[in-house]
mmCIF file of C-alpha atoms in Angstrom:
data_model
loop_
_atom_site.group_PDB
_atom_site.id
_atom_site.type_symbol
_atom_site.label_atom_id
_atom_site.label_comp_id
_atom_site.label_asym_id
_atom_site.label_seq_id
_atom_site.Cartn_x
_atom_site.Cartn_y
_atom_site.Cartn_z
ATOM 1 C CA UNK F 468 -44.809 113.515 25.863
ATOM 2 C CA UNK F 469 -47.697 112.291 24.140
ATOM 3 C CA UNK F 470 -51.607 112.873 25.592
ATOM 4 C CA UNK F 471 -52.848 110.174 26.793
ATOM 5 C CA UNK F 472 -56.222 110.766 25.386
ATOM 6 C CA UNK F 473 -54.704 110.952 21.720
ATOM 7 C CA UNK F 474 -52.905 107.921 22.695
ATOM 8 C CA UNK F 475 -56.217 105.905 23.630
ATOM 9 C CA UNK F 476 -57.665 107.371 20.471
ATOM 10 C CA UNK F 477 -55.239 105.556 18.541
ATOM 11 C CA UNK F 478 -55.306 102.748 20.095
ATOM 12 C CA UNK F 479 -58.914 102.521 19.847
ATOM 13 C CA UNK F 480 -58.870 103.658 15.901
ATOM 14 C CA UNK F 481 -56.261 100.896 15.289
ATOM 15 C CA UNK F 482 -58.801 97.957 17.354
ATOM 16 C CA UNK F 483 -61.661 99.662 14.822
ATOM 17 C CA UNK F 484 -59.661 99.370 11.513
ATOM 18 C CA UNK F 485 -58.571 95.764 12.937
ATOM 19 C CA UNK F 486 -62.361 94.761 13.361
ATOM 20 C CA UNK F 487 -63.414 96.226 9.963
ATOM 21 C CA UNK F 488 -60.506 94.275 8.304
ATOM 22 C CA UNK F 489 -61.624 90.754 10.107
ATOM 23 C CA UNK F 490 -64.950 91.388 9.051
ATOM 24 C CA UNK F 491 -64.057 92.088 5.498
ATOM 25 C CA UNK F 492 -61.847 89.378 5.134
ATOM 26 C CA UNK F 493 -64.340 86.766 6.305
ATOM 27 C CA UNK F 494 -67.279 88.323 3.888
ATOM 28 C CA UNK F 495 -65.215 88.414 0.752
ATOM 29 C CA UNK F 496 -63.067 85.757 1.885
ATOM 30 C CA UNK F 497 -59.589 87.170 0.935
ATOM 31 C CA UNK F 498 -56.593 87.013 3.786
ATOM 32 C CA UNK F 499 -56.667 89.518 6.707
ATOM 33 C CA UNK F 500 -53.467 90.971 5.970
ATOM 34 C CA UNK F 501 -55.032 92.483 2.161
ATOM 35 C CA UNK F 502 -57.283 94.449 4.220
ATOM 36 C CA UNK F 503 -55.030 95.378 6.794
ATOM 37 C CA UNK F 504 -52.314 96.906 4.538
ATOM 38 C CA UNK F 505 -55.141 98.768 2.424
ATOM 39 C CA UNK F 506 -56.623 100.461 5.486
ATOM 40 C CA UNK F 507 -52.875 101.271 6.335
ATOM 41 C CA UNK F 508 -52.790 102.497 3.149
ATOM 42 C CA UNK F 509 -55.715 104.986 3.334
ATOM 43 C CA UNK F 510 -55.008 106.150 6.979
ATOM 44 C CA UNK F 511 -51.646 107.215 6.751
ATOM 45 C CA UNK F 512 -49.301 109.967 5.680
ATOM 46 C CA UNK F 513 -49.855 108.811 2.092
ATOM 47 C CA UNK F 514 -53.571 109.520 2.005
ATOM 48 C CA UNK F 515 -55.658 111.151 4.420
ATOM 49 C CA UNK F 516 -53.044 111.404 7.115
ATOM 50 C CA UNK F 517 -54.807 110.127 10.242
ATOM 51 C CA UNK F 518 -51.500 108.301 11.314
ATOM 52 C CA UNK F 519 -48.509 109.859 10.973
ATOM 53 C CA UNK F 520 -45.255 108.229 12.648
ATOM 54 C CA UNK F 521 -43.683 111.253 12.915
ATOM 55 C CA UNK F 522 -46.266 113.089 15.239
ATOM 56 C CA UNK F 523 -46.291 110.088 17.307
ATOM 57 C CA UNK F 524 -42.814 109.921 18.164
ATOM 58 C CA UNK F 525 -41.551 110.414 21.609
ATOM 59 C CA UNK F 526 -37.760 112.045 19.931
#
């Protein structure tokens, strides 16, 4: 089962990276999604590793 505390933290990481990337996107006016898939990019497995799918999973 997953903590619920690493579970909020998540959810409030994901709102964070969601407000960055609306705030970005209406400064250098460019679509949301470009800024949405870069900070996917750079927080997951691929890069620093902050989200990882695997370590989430409840199987």
């Amino acid at each position: 089962m997953l903590d619920p505390i690493l579970l909020l933290g998540l959810v409030v990481a994901v709102l964070i990276m969601s407000l960055v990337a609306r705030a970005l996107s209406c400064y250098f006016r460019i679509p949301f999604i470009i800024f949405l898939l870069i900070e996917g990019i750079l927080v997951g497995p691929e890069v620093l590793n902050l989200l990882d799918l695997l370590s989430i999973s409840m199987g």
